[in-house]
Short mmCIF file of C-alpha atoms in Angstrom, two decimals:
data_model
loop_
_atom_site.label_atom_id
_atom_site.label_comp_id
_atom_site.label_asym_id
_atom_site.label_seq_id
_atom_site.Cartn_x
_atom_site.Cartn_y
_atom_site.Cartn_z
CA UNK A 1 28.61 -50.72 26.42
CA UNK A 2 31.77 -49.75 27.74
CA UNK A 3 32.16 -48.89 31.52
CA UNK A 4 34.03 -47.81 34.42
CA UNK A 5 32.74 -48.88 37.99
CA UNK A 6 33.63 -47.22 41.38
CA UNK A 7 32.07 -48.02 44.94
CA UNK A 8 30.44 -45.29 45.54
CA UNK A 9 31.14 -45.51 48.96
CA UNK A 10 31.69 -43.27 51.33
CA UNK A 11 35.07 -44.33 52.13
CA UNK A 12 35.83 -43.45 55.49
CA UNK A 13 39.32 -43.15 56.67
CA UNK A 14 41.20 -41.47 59.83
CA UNK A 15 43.39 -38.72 59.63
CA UNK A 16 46.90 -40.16 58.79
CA UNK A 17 45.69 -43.24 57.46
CA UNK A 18 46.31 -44.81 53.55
CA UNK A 19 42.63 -43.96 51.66
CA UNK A 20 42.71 -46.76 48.72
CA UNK A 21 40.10 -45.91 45.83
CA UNK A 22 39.94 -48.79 43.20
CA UNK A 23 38.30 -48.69 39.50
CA UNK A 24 37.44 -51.52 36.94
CA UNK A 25 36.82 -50.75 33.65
CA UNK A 26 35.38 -53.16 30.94
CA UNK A 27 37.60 -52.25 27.55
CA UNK A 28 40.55 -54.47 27.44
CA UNK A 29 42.01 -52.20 24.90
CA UNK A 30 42.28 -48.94 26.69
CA UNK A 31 45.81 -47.63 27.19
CA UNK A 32 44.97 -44.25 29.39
CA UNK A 33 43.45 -43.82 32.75
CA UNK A 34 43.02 -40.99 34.87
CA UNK A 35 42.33 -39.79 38.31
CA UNK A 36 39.85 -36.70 39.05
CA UNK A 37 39.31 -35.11 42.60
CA UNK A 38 35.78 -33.24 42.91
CA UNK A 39 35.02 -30.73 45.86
CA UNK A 40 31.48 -30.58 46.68
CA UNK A 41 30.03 -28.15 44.12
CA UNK A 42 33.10 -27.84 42.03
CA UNK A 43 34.76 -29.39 39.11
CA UNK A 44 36.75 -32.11 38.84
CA UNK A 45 40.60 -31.58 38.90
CA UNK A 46 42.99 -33.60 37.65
CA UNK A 47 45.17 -35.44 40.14
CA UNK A 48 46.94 -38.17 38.95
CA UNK A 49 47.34 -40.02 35.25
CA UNK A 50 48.80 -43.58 34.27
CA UNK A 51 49.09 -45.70 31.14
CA UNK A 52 51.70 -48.50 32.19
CA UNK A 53 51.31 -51.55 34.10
CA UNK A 54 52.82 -51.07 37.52
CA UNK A 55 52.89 -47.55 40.11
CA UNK A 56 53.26 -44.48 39.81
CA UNK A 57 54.14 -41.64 42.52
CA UNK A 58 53.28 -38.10 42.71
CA UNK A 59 53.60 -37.00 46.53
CA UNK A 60 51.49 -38.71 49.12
CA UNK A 61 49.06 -39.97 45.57
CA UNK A 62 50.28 -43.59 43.96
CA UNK A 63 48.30 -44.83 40.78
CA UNK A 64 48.33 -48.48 40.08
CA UNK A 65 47.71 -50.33 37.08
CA UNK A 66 46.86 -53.64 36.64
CA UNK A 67 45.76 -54.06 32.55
CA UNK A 68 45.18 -58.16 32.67
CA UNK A 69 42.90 -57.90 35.34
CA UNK A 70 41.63 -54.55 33.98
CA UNK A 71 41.53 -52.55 37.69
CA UNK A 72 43.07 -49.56 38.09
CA UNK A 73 43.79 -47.57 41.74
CA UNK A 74 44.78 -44.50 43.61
CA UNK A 75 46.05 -44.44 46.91
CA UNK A 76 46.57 -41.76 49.04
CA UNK A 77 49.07 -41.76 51.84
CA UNK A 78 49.25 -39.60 55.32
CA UNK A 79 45.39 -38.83 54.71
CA UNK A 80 44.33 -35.52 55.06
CA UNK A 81 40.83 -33.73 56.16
CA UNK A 82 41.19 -31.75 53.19
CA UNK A 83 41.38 -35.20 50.76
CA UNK A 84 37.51 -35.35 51.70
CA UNK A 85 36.13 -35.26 48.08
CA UNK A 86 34.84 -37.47 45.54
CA UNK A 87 37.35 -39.13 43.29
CA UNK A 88 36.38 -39.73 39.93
CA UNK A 89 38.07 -42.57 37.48
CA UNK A 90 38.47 -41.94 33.54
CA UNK A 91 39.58 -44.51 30.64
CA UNK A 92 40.43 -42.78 27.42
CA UNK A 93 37.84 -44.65 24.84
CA UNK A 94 40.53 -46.53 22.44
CA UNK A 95 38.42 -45.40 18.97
CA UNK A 96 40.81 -42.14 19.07
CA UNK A 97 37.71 -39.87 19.64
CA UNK A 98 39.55 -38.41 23.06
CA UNK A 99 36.47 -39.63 24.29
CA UNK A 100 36.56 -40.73 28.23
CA UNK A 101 34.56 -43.21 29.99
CA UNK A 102 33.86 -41.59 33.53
CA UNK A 103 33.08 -43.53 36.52
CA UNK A 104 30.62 -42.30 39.02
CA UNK A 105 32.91 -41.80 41.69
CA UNK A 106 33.78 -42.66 45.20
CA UNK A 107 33.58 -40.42 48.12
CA UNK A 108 35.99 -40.28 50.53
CA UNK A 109 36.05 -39.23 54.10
CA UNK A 110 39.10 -38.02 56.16
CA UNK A 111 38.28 -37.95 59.67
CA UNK A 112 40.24 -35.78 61.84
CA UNK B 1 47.76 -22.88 33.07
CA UNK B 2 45.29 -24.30 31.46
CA UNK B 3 41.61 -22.00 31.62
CA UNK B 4 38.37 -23.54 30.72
CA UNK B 5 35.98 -21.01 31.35
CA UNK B 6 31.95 -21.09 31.44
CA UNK B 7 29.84 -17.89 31.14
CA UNK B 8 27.65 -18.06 34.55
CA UNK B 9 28.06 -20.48 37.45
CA UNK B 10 24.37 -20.19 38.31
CA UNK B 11 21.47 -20.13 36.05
CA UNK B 12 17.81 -20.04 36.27
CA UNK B 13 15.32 -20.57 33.56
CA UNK B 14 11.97 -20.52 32.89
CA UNK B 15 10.18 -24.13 31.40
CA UNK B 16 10.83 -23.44 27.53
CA UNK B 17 13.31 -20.80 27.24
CA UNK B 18 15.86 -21.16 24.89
CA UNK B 19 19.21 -21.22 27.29
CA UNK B 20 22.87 -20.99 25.86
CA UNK B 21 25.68 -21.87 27.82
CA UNK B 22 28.75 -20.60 27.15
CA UNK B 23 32.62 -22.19 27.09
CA UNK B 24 35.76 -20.65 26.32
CA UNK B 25 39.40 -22.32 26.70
CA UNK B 26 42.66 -20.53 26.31
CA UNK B 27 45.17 -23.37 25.43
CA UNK B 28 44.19 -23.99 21.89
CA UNK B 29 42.45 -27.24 22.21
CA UNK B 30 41.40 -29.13 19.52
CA UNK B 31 38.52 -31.18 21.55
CA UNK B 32 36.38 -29.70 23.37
CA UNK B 33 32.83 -31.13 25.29
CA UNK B 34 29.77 -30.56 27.49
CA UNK B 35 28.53 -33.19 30.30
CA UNK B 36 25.80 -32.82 32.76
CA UNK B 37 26.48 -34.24 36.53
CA UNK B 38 23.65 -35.09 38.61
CA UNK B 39 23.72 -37.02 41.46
CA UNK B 40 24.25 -40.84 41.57
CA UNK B 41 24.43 -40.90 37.70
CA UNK B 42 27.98 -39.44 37.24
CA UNK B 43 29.27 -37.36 34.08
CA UNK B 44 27.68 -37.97 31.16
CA UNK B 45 28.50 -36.81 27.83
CA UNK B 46 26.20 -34.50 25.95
CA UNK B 47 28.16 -33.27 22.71
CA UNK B 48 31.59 -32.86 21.82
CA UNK B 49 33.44 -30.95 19.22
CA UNK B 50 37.09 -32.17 17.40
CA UNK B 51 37.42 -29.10 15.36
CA UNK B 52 35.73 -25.95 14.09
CA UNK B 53 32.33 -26.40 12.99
CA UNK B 54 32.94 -30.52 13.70
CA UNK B 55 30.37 -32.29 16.42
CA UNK B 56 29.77 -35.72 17.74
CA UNK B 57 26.80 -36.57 19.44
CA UNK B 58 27.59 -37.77 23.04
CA UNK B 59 25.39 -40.45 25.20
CA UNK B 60 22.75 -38.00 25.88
CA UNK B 61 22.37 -35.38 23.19
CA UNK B 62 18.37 -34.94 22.80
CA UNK B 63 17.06 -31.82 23.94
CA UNK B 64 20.36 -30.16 23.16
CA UNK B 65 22.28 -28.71 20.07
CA UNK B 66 25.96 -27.06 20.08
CA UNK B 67 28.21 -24.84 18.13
CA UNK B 68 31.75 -24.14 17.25
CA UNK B 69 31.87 -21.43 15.28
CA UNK B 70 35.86 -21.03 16.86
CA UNK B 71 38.23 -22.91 18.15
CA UNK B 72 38.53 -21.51 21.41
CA UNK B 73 34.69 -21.43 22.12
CA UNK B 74 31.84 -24.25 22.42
CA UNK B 75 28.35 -23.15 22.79
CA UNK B 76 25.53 -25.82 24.36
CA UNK B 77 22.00 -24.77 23.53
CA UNK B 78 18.94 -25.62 25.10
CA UNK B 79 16.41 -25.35 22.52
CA UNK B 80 13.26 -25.51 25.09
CA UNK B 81 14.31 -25.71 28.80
CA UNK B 82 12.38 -28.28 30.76
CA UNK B 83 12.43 -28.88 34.18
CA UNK B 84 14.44 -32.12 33.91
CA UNK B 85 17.69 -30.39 32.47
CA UNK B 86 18.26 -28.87 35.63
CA UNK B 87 21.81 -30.16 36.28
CA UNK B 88 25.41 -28.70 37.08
CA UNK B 89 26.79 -28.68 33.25
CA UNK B 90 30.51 -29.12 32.71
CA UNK B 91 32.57 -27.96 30.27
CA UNK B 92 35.79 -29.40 29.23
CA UNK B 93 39.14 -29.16 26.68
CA UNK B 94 41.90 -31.34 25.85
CA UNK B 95 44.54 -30.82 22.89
CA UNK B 96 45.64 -34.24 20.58
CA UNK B 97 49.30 -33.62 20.73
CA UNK B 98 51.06 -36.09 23.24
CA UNK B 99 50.00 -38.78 24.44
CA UNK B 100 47.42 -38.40 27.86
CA UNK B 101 45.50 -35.81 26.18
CA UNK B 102 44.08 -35.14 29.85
CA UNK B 103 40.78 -33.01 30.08
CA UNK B 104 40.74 -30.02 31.99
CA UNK B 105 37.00 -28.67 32.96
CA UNK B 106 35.78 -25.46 33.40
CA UNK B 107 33.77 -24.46 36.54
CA UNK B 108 30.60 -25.51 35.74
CA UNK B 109 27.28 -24.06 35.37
CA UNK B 110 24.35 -24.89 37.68
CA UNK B 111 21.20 -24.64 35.93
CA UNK B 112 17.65 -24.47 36.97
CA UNK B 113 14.78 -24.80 35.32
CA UNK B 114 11.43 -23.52 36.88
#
């Protein structure tokens, strides 16, 4: 069974602070990961994507891969109240369905 | 911009109705699929759809049946409500050309079953 594990948490961070959010996953042969945001009561957005080894910026969000020791994780920098959400992970299954393997998120909250 | 739309945000049922839930995306999306979110168990997949008339069976299909009759529309069909679907039910599109192939979700539909 192929899986994706968050904390759940909540994460609690202050206002202004660096929020880290990490994510393991368990197929060794998935190339394409993804970072959702979810508002209480609303649907996941898309945030941030990755599929190479390393970082990757967009604004105050970095994604970080690490494929050898199969983690993947978001940070967010200059924390804001309005970052208080859940953040979901995603692996795109590798049998070329377009299938995704969620996680089942971690909360995060920004205290001001 | 990408729409995923979802015919009601808030339903409520009666134990063994037959309930149809409604999706609609604009950016001609091959894939297309329904999950249910309830607390502490995450998104799981119900059913998703490839191509017209095409359907996969997700992790948690019983109870449920689908249609794509077009491309632009998925249909998720509760043959006989019961008072454990009552979940927020999420909708979602991606295309196969490039290479993320990111989904983008509707608004969901919060169900209740009485």
């Amino acid at each position: 069974q192929k899986e994706v594990e968050q904390n759940s948490g909540p994460l609690s961070v202050p206002e202004g602070a660096i929020a880290s959010l990490n994510c393991t996953y368990s197929d060794r042969g998935s190339q394409s990961f993804f970072w959702y945001r979810q508002y209480s009561g609303k649907s996941p957005e898309l945030i941030m994507f990755i599929y190479s080894n390393g970082d990757k910026e967009d604004g105050r969000f970095t994604a970080q891969l690490n494929k050898a020791s199969q983690y993947v994780s978001l940070l967010i920098r200059d924390s804001q109240p309005s970052d208080s959400a859940t953040y979901l992970c995603a692996v795109r299954e590798t049998s070329g369905t377009y299938k995704y393997i969620f996680g089942t998120g971690t909360r995060l909250k920004v205290l001001a | 911009d990408v729409k995923v739309t979802q015919s009601s945000r808030y339903l409520v049922k009666r134990t063994g109705e037959k309930v149809f839930l409604e999706c609609v995306q604009d950016m001609d999306h091959e894939n297309m699929f329904w999950y249910r979110q309830d607390p502490g168990l995450g998104l799981r997949l119900i059913y998703f759809s490839y191509d017209v008339k095409m359907k996969e069976k997700g992790d948690i299909p019983e109870g449920y049946s689908v249609s794509r009759e077009k491309k632009e529309r998925f249909s998720l069909i509760l043959e006989s409500a019961s008072t454990n679907q009552t979940s927020m039910y999420l909708c979602a599109s991606s295309g196969v050309r490039g290479y993320y192939n990111e989904q983008f979700f509707g608004p969901g539909t919060r169900l209740t079953v009485l």
